[in-house]
Amino acid sequence: LSLFANDVKVEVKYLIDKNHSYDIETIYTKKTQFIPMEKTSFGLRDDTIWVYVKIENNSLEDSKYVVQFPYALLDNLHILKYKNSVLYKSYLTGDLHPFDTRETQSYDFVIPSELKNGEIEEIFIKVNTEGAYNLGLKVLPQEEYRSKAKIEIIILGIYYGAVVIMLLYNLVLYFIIKDNVYIDYIVFHFAYLFLQLGLNGLAFEFFWANTPQINLFFVPVALVIANYFSIQFSQSFLQIANFNIKWEKFFISLKFLWIITFILVFITPYFVSIKIIALLSIIGVSSLFLGSIYIFFKFKTVSAKFYVVAWSFLLIGVLSTEFQNIGLLPVSYITLYGSQIGAFFELALLSFALAYRYNTLFVKLSYTEKELRILNKNLEQKIDERTKQLKNLNDVLEQKVAKAIQETKQSEKMLQEQSRLASMGEMINNIAHQWRQPLAISNTIVSILKQKNKRGLLEKEYVDKKLNEIEIHNLYMSQTIEDFLSYFNPKKKKEEFNLGQIVDKSLLIIENLLQKQKIEVELFIPEDINLFGHKDEYMQVVLSLLTNAMQALH
């Protein structure tokens, strides 16, 4: 309560009407029952509170003054103004009435008046509200009020401007990084920003001045959304699930309660929902603070360190405001704006924390990129070396093939038996058939390695594995050349042949391989089964089946 000079006397009293029995016609006769206002916060209650303000101008000059209620969430204010014991003005205002019902167009409640020399003005204010009875009124000269109001508007403008800038900055970071923790952070603080606009009365003044019914839902809804996403953000930022699953389950349950509370806002009276919200807010903010302390001291994470410091400011601010609303603390600048002050420091510190998080990720990515460049360079060198080795190996294989073909031609001149020549021809055809698959595999592997090398996707283990596969196939082909000297038979004539004999010849060709792999073959073929066709091609099919079977068993 601010007082004028000594020649202006101010008297402030109040009266609690528990039965709502006093009316505006008889209240003037009850003024002797009013008691001096020694406290300014009466908490959440279902009563009517009358406030009596008496100002006596004993100065030699006329004076202008205002009676100011800084708390903007008072639902109904019925104002009766008396001069010289005569009622000269009566009107109804509050945050459940259109904004233009206020004598002074201000986001809080301001009752102006003017007293001539020697005049006495008495003001009765009937207060009914479903929210907190925060009645920390001030009586100020009009000039002093206007000066302070201008300063307060500037401060609020700077505050909201700074908050918006920080949120936009983090929104830009989200689009760059695509980390959902930024979205949770932005939604949480945007909801808290609109909550503060509602608590200050600025949202009502600038957004829905002629629709006061929105005030019944705006603050509770903003509170629910802010609390829900504060938990969501904290879970992501602190990575609670990685450290303590019990804490994680507790916060999931708490979020579920906030969803239920969101529904209750629209189906229960404001008086009921705001009590539930106040209780859950205290539980939620305190639990998040305790959870962050647990993670910090047990796991020493940098995120938890930032969070503990930032959340300390928010916790103190929210608790001071909530304790004021339930009547445990008086109305003051600290308790009135405590949640805003705490939220600003919390917002700034967590912005620094998110920036630190981004910088840490950027540094790690830079190191990783550097290591990948070095690894790619080493892989390119190894690929070049292995490619040269493969080329040399292919040259050797070509020489061996050429030599084998030459030896085959010489052997053909020496061989006299047609059946032997046919057998040798099938042998070389079988060898050629066996080469196609490993050569195709080797070429495919080399092609894949080239493509991955161009895109920088090669990994050392992958390259080593594929090169080893190529070496195995090449050694297999080389061994085939060493074991067989590549025979050739151009015969393509159809003829009748015995199935058992063809199978026996096929087994004879690969007899050495069967013995090396310790494979025993038992035949059950009737002797009288004859076929008509290309005997050599049929033998090639049998050899392919036997070779594939050996590979499957080996």
XYZ file of C-alpha atoms in Angstrom:
554
model
C 0.000 0.000 0.000
C 1.457 3.321 -1.132
C 0.501 6.467 0.765
C 0.364 10.081 -0.244
C 1.863 12.953 1.668
C 0.896 13.433 5.289
C -2.065 15.641 4.396
C -3.726 12.814 2.440
C -4.967 9.961 4.581
C -5.579 6.473 3.172
C -7.425 3.717 4.970
C -7.827 0.166 3.583
C -10.001 -2.518 5.214
C -11.724 -5.704 4.227
C -14.641 -7.905 5.206
C -15.169 -11.585 4.396
C -18.779 -12.441 3.598
C -18.896 -16.241 3.942
C -22.634 -16.473 3.275
C -22.739 -13.936 0.430
C -25.390 -12.093 2.441
C -24.276 -8.469 2.071
C -25.699 -6.547 -0.855
C -24.656 -3.264 -2.430
C -27.622 -1.422 -0.936
C -26.700 -2.147 2.682
C -22.933 -2.490 2.566
C -22.331 1.138 3.461
C -24.006 0.545 6.817
C -21.607 -2.357 7.476
C -18.394 -0.368 7.185
C -17.802 -0.457 10.930
C -17.465 -4.242 10.641
C -14.491 -3.991 8.257
C -11.047 -4.779 9.676
C -7.656 -3.348 8.602
C -6.102 -5.241 5.708
C -2.971 -6.793 7.178
C -2.665 -9.496 4.529
C -3.124 -9.276 0.805
C -3.500 -12.890 -0.339
C -6.525 -14.882 0.757
C -5.888 -17.982 -1.331
C -8.513 -20.088 -3.106
C -11.883 -19.844 -1.373
C -15.616 -19.795 -2.002
C -16.408 -16.499 -0.244
C -17.177 -12.926 -1.128
C -14.571 -10.404 0.024
C -15.420 -6.725 0.352
C -12.600 -4.196 0.210
C -13.079 -0.752 1.685
C -10.818 2.156 0.675
C -11.171 5.580 2.269
C -9.138 8.564 1.072
C -9.321 11.933 2.777
C -7.806 14.973 1.086
C -6.673 17.429 3.757
C -4.343 19.317 1.451
C -4.971 22.776 0.040
C -5.096 21.452 -3.504
C -7.240 19.097 -5.493
C -5.685 15.672 -5.946
C -6.021 12.815 -8.431
C -5.369 9.268 -7.421
C -5.918 5.663 -8.473
C -6.686 2.466 -6.620
C -4.805 -0.321 -8.424
C -5.302 -4.076 -8.203
C -2.165 -5.523 -9.911
C -3.606 -9.051 -10.088
C -5.411 -9.327 -13.425
C -7.388 -12.552 -12.812
C -10.152 -11.260 -10.566
C -13.453 -12.410 -12.083
C -15.991 -9.929 -10.726
C -15.386 -6.513 -9.199
C -18.486 -4.535 -8.232
C -17.250 -1.030 -7.499
C -19.253 1.490 -5.418
C -17.869 5.020 -5.075
C -19.124 7.403 -2.375
C -18.397 11.053 -1.741
C -19.600 12.665 1.410
C -21.579 9.499 2.176
C -23.438 9.686 -1.143
C -23.142 6.950 -3.791
C -22.248 8.690 -7.030
C -20.962 5.832 -9.176
C -21.482 2.056 -9.395
C -20.255 -0.353 -12.054
C -19.261 -3.967 -12.587
C -15.993 -5.101 -14.132
C -13.481 -7.977 -13.936
C -11.899 -10.508 -16.237
C -15.297 -12.110 -16.892
C -16.658 -8.824 -18.232
C -15.867 -6.984 -21.470
C -12.663 -5.014 -21.340
C -14.397 -1.665 -21.962
C -16.237 -1.944 -18.608
C -13.038 -0.702 -16.956
C -12.746 2.972 -16.135
C -9.060 2.868 -17.041
C -8.126 0.795 -20.089
C -5.372 -1.201 -18.431
C -4.493 -4.892 -18.262
C -4.846 -4.737 -14.454
C -7.714 -3.110 -12.526
C -7.381 0.623 -11.920
C -10.043 2.794 -10.257
C -9.380 6.509 -10.883
C -10.865 9.374 -8.945
C -10.381 13.027 -8.111
C -10.724 14.705 -4.703
C -11.124 18.368 -4.063
C -9.741 20.077 -1.017
C -11.359 18.630 2.096
C -13.274 15.912 0.273
C -13.499 12.319 1.445
C -14.043 9.431 -0.947
C -15.044 5.952 0.106
C -14.833 3.027 -2.303
C -16.386 -0.368 -1.694
C -15.174 -3.187 -3.981
C -17.092 -6.455 -3.934
C -14.759 -9.219 -5.123
C -15.941 -12.603 -6.336
C -13.534 -14.883 -8.161
C -13.099 -18.594 -8.752
C -9.338 -18.176 -8.774
C -6.989 -16.819 -6.143
C -8.035 -13.851 -4.016
C -4.878 -11.799 -4.531
C -5.929 -8.388 -3.260
C -2.607 -6.585 -2.953
C -4.028 -3.193 -3.953
C -2.116 0.081 -4.187
C -3.314 3.668 -3.786
C -1.172 6.017 -5.869
C -1.243 9.537 -7.271
C -2.262 9.323 -10.911
C 1.038 10.733 -12.189
C 3.028 8.236 -10.161
C 0.834 5.414 -11.423
C 1.238 6.492 -15.054
C 4.997 6.750 -14.696
C 5.241 3.281 -13.140
C 2.817 1.834 -15.695
C 4.993 3.075 -18.569
C 8.095 1.553 -17.008
C 6.255 -1.719 -16.384
C 5.032 -1.879 -19.986
C 8.602 -1.311 -21.226
C 9.895 -4.064 -18.934
C 7.176 -6.471 -20.064
C 7.876 -5.588 -23.697
C 11.581 -6.310 -23.244
C 10.746 -9.529 -21.402
C 8.357 -10.892 -24.024
C 10.601 -9.709 -26.864
C 13.600 -11.515 -25.394
C 11.531 -14.674 -24.870
C 10.257 -14.640 -28.460
C 13.772 -14.093 -29.840
C 15.148 -17.042 -27.865
C 12.280 -19.271 -28.997
C 12.708 -18.280 -32.643
C 16.443 -18.938 -32.339
C 15.773 -22.455 -31.082
C 13.136 -22.961 -33.780
C 15.791 -22.189 -36.406
C 18.125 -24.676 -34.704
C 15.402 -27.308 -34.898
C 15.072 -26.881 -38.671
C 18.866 -27.232 -38.945
C 19.387 -30.171 -36.568
C 15.962 -31.916 -36.726
C 16.205 -32.899 -33.058
C 12.743 -33.285 -31.469
C 14.008 -32.030 -28.111
C 13.928 -28.530 -29.619
C 10.247 -28.893 -30.539
C 9.361 -29.976 -26.983
C 11.353 -27.030 -25.650
C 9.660 -24.535 -28.006
C 6.100 -25.766 -27.362
C 6.729 -25.787 -23.604
C 7.958 -22.205 -23.523
C 5.453 -20.871 -26.060
C 2.677 -22.272 -23.861
C 4.356 -20.685 -20.839
C 4.668 -17.398 -22.738
C 0.919 -17.330 -23.450
C 0.258 -18.351 -19.865
C 2.148 -15.267 -18.671
C 0.220 -13.093 -21.123
C -2.960 -14.491 -19.566
C -1.760 -13.978 -15.999
C -0.717 -10.397 -16.776
C -4.063 -9.649 -18.422
C -2.348 -8.674 -21.680
C -3.891 -11.557 -23.635
C -7.387 -10.405 -22.631
C -6.624 -6.781 -23.481
C -5.166 -7.385 -26.937
C -6.661 -10.661 -28.210
C -10.232 -11.131 -26.955
C -11.272 -7.953 -25.155
C -14.947 -8.501 -26.021
C -15.006 -12.250 -25.307
C -14.217 -12.542 -21.598
C -15.570 -16.115 -21.429
C -12.286 -17.273 -22.943
C -10.586 -16.283 -19.673
C -12.285 -19.243 -17.976
C -10.256 -21.640 -20.120
C -7.185 -19.812 -21.413
C -5.013 -19.831 -18.275
C -5.875 -23.436 -17.266
C -5.307 -24.733 -20.814
C -1.987 -22.874 -21.129
C -0.945 -24.230 -17.724
C -1.775 -27.814 -18.709
C 0.066 -27.601 -22.054
C 3.102 -25.927 -20.475
C 3.325 -28.555 -17.737
C 2.821 -31.472 -20.145
C 5.564 -30.343 -22.506
C 7.878 -29.395 -19.637
C 7.863 -33.093 -18.736
C 8.176 -34.135 -22.383
C 11.147 -31.806 -22.881
C 12.809 -32.885 -19.642
C 12.527 -36.568 -20.565
C 14.240 -35.923 -23.900
C 16.822 -33.434 -22.660
C 17.887 -35.435 -19.597
C 17.453 -38.818 -21.356
C 15.784 -40.092 -18.202
C 14.884 -43.465 -19.762
C 18.597 -44.254 -20.164
C 19.366 -43.683 -16.486
C 16.349 -44.671 -14.394
C 13.307 -46.475 -15.776
C 11.289 -45.855 -12.587
C 11.614 -42.087 -12.994
C 10.660 -42.471 -16.649
C 7.497 -44.412 -15.779
C 6.600 -41.858 -13.103
C 6.807 -38.982 -15.577
C 4.791 -40.929 -18.144
C 2.093 -41.367 -15.488
C 2.274 -37.659 -14.680
C 1.783 -36.779 -18.354
C -1.269 -39.028 -18.405
C -2.689 -37.083 -15.430
C -2.140 -33.837 -17.349
C -4.138 -35.243 -20.286
C -7.006 -36.055 -17.917
C -6.716 -32.576 -16.375
C -6.924 -31.029 -19.842
C -10.328 -32.694 -20.277
C -11.440 -31.637 -16.782
C -10.777 -27.973 -17.634
C -13.778 -28.040 -19.986
C -16.183 -30.068 -17.832
C -15.511 -28.868 -14.269
C -15.807 -25.408 -12.681
C -12.749 -23.185 -12.842
C -12.579 -23.265 -9.038
C -12.065 -27.047 -9.109
C -9.764 -27.345 -12.128
C -7.430 -24.563 -11.006
C -6.879 -26.311 -7.654
C -6.003 -29.566 -9.405
C -3.664 -27.726 -11.764
C -1.947 -25.881 -8.909
C -1.325 -29.141 -7.043
C -0.052 -31.000 -10.125
C 2.149 -28.036 -11.069
C 3.899 -28.120 -7.705
C 4.311 -31.909 -7.922
C 5.529 -31.801 -11.521
C 8.055 -28.984 -11.202
C 9.409 -30.373 -7.921
C 9.669 -33.926 -9.306
C 11.546 -32.785 -12.392
C 13.932 -30.844 -10.192
C 14.556 -33.846 -7.921
C 14.959 -36.142 -10.933
C 17.571 -33.865 -12.481
C 19.480 -33.689 -9.176
C 19.485 -37.504 -9.016
C 20.851 -37.826 -12.564
C 23.450 -35.109 -12.018
C 24.916 -36.498 -8.814
C 24.809 -40.128 -9.922
C 25.822 -39.855 -13.580
C 27.505 -36.410 -13.736
C 25.966 -35.474 -17.104
C 26.458 -31.949 -18.439
C 22.790 -31.778 -19.449
C 21.673 -32.466 -15.886
C 24.051 -29.812 -14.570
C 22.525 -27.137 -16.809
C 19.046 -28.391 -16.020
C 19.468 -28.296 -12.224
C 20.620 -24.677 -12.279
C 17.928 -23.580 -14.764
C 15.117 -25.477 -13.075
C 16.067 -24.009 -9.682
C 15.014 -20.581 -10.940
C 11.748 -21.894 -12.363
C 10.987 -23.918 -9.229
C 11.482 -20.914 -6.941
C 9.399 -18.687 -9.223
C 6.534 -21.152 -9.629
C 6.420 -22.016 -5.935
C 6.369 -18.345 -4.928
C 3.441 -17.689 -7.280
C 1.536 -20.825 -6.261
C 2.074 -20.156 -2.546
C 0.746 -16.654 -3.132
C -2.314 -18.074 -4.905
C -3.141 -20.424 -2.037
C -2.596 -17.688 0.537
C 0.716 -18.762 2.085
C 2.624 -15.708 0.770
C 1.465 -12.079 0.475
C 0.987 -10.348 -2.857
C 4.204 -8.607 -3.842
C 6.176 -7.869 -6.983
C 8.254 -11.030 -6.442
C 5.291 -13.346 -5.865
C 3.174 -11.669 -8.556
C 5.872 -11.993 -11.236
C 7.859 -14.838 -9.663
C 6.917 -17.446 -12.250
C 7.792 -15.024 -15.072
C 11.157 -14.121 -13.571
C 12.012 -17.763 -12.887
C 10.851 -18.833 -16.354
C 13.003 -16.174 -18.027
C 16.194 -17.372 -16.328
C 15.209 -21.001 -16.921
C 14.539 -20.265 -20.592
C 17.850 -18.444 -21.051
C 19.919 -21.104 -19.289
C 18.292 -23.968 -21.184
C 18.858 -22.074 -24.436
C 22.545 -22.024 -23.543
C 22.311 -25.722 -22.696
C 20.742 -26.558 -26.055
C 23.352 -24.417 -27.815
C 26.056 -26.321 -25.914
C 24.384 -29.579 -26.930
C 24.396 -28.489 -30.578
C 28.033 -27.377 -30.400
C 29.049 -30.698 -28.848
C 27.265 -32.626 -31.586
C 28.869 -30.407 -34.229
C 32.363 -31.023 -32.844
C 31.759 -34.784 -32.698
C 30.493 -34.783 -36.266
C 33.548 -32.811 -37.384
C 35.889 -35.347 -35.799
C 33.895 -38.199 -37.300
C 34.004 -36.607 -40.745
C 37.767 -36.196 -40.472
C 38.214 -39.800 -39.412
C 36.008 -40.957 -42.292
C 38.099 -38.990 -44.785
C 41.264 -40.648 -43.477
C 39.595 -44.062 -43.556
C 38.345 -43.514 -47.111
C 41.831 -42.516 -48.213
C 43.317 -45.654 -46.664
C 40.613 -47.776 -48.242
C 41.277 -46.251 -51.657
C 44.954 -47.122 -51.330
C 44.133 -50.688 -50.327
C 41.649 -51.016 -53.163
C 44.281 -49.826 -55.634
C 46.771 -52.331 -54.234
C 44.288 -55.205 -54.343
C 43.186 -54.189 -57.847
C 46.792 -54.415 -59.034
C 47.134 -57.797 -57.361
C 43.937 -58.995 -59.038
C 45.160 -57.732 -62.402
C 48.428 -59.617 -61.965
C 46.522 -62.687 -60.900
C 44.243 -62.424 -63.936
C 47.306 -62.089 -66.186
C 48.741 -65.250 -64.652
C 45.417 -67.008 -65.140
C 45.274 -65.925 -68.777
C 48.777 -67.269 -69.296
C 47.803 -70.543 -67.661
C 44.672 -70.779 -69.780
C 46.670 -70.103 -72.936
C 49.218 -72.704 -71.922
C 46.485 -75.186 -71.054
C 44.826 -74.660 -74.435
C 48.168 -75.194 -76.171
C 48.770 -78.366 -74.218
C 45.255 -79.527 -75.039
C 45.877 -79.075 -78.741
C 49.095 -81.070 -78.449
C 47.326 -83.769 -76.453
C 44.560 -84.051 -79.066
C 47.131 -84.943 -81.693
C 48.536 -87.668 -79.465
C 45.242 -89.235 -78.401
C 43.881 -91.941 -80.685
C 40.672 -93.041 -79.103
C 37.544 -91.082 -79.993
C 35.876 -91.938 -76.711
C 38.843 -90.518 -74.837
C 38.698 -87.357 -76.904
C 34.983 -87.010 -76.147
C 35.636 -87.486 -72.468
C 38.381 -84.919 -72.544
C 36.112 -82.508 -74.418
C 33.429 -82.829 -71.787
C 36.086 -82.259 -69.164
C 37.162 -78.923 -70.636
C 33.533 -77.902 -71.095
C 32.894 -78.751 -67.469
C 35.918 -76.737 -66.385
C 34.738 -73.754 -68.459
C 31.309 -74.069 -66.877
C 32.868 -74.124 -63.442
C 34.807 -70.942 -64.250
C 31.793 -68.881 -65.258
C 30.316 -68.679 -61.781
C 33.479 -67.637 -59.838
C 34.467 -65.191 -62.628
C 30.993 -63.651 -62.575
C 31.111 -63.376 -58.776
C 34.576 -61.770 -58.904
C 33.464 -59.223 -61.535
C 30.330 -58.379 -59.507
C 32.367 -57.825 -56.340
C 34.837 -55.554 -58.186
C 31.914 -53.531 -59.657
C 30.292 -53.122 -56.216
C 33.592 -52.007 -54.699
C 34.025 -49.371 -57.432
C 30.504 -47.996 -56.931
C 30.826 -47.842 -53.142
C 34.261 -46.207 -53.498
C 32.765 -43.445 -55.684
C 30.097 -42.729 -53.054
C 32.515 -42.890 -50.134
C 30.624 -45.752 -48.495
C 33.460 -48.292 -48.217
C 34.327 -49.769 -44.852
C 37.552 -51.583 -44.141
C 35.952 -54.795 -42.917
C 33.683 -54.930 -45.971
C 36.598 -54.460 -48.435
C 38.730 -57.119 -46.750
C 35.844 -59.579 -46.789
C 35.109 -59.077 -50.515
C 38.772 -59.246 -51.533
C 39.173 -62.500 -49.643
C 36.160 -63.898 -51.544
C 37.777 -62.955 -54.883
C 41.036 -64.633 -53.865
C 39.180 -67.832 -52.974
C 37.422 -67.974 -56.377
C 40.638 -67.216 -58.275
C 42.568 -69.885 -56.401
C 39.778 -72.351 -57.151
C 40.046 -71.618 -60.918
C 43.819 -71.807 -60.786
C 43.606 -75.177 -59.077
C 41.192 -76.381 -61.768
C 43.785 -75.486 -64.454
C 46.463 -77.309 -62.572
C 44.315 -80.462 -62.170
C 42.995 -80.578 -65.738
C 44.739 -79.562 -68.951
C 41.520 -78.347 -70.685
C 40.277 -80.655 -73.338
C 38.105 -79.753 -76.242
C 35.527 -81.747 -78.169
C 33.427 -80.092 -80.891
C 31.106 -83.033 -81.333
C 27.415 -82.054 -81.279
C 25.824 -85.153 -82.849
C 22.714 -86.719 -81.344
C 23.006 -90.379 -80.530
C 21.647 -93.095 -78.287
C 23.512 -93.612 -75.042
C 23.183 -95.479 -71.789
C 22.317 -93.380 -68.744
C 24.386 -95.429 -66.319
C 27.480 -95.177 -68.513
C 27.180 -91.370 -68.767
C 26.881 -91.063 -65.018
C 29.878 -93.346 -64.542
C 31.958 -91.222 -66.919
C 30.922 -88.082 -65.129
C 31.948 -89.533 -61.798
C 35.226 -90.623 -63.334
C 36.008 -87.043 -64.433
C 35.586 -85.689 -60.901
C 36.884 -88.803 -59.157
C 39.913 -86.991 -57.752
C 37.747 -84.215 -56.306
C 35.444 -86.757 -54.709
C 38.378 -88.547 -53.139
C 39.876 -85.284 -51.848
C 36.580 -84.318 -50.243
C 36.095 -87.892 -48.961
C 32.744 -88.217 -50.667
C 31.380 -91.650 -51.514
C 28.772 -92.008 -54.276
C 26.374 -94.943 -54.519
C 24.471 -95.432 -57.802
C 21.122 -97.137 -58.238
C 20.480 -96.985 -62.001
C 18.898 -99.826 -64.005
C 21.207 -101.027 -66.791
C 18.575 -100.883 -69.558
C 17.840 -97.127 -69.433
C 18.924 -95.585 -72.759
C 18.460 -91.989 -73.897
C 18.665 -90.259 -77.278
C 20.281 -86.822 -77.503
C 23.541 -84.951 -77.092
C 25.548 -87.273 -74.894
C 28.261 -84.715 -74.168
C 25.794 -82.003 -73.129
C 23.957 -84.483 -70.906
C 27.283 -85.344 -69.282
C 27.896 -81.625 -68.728
C 24.540 -81.351 -66.912
C 25.394 -84.354 -64.726
C 28.831 -82.850 -63.959
C 27.225 -79.513 -62.990
C 24.742 -81.220 -60.661
C 27.496 -83.270 -59.040
C 29.732 -80.202 -58.665
C 26.935 -78.165 -57.076
C 26.116 -81.040 -54.752
C 29.766 -81.277 -53.678
C 29.824 -77.525 -52.972
C 26.628 -77.777 -50.930
C 28.060 -80.639 -48.859
C 31.483 -79.082 -48.386
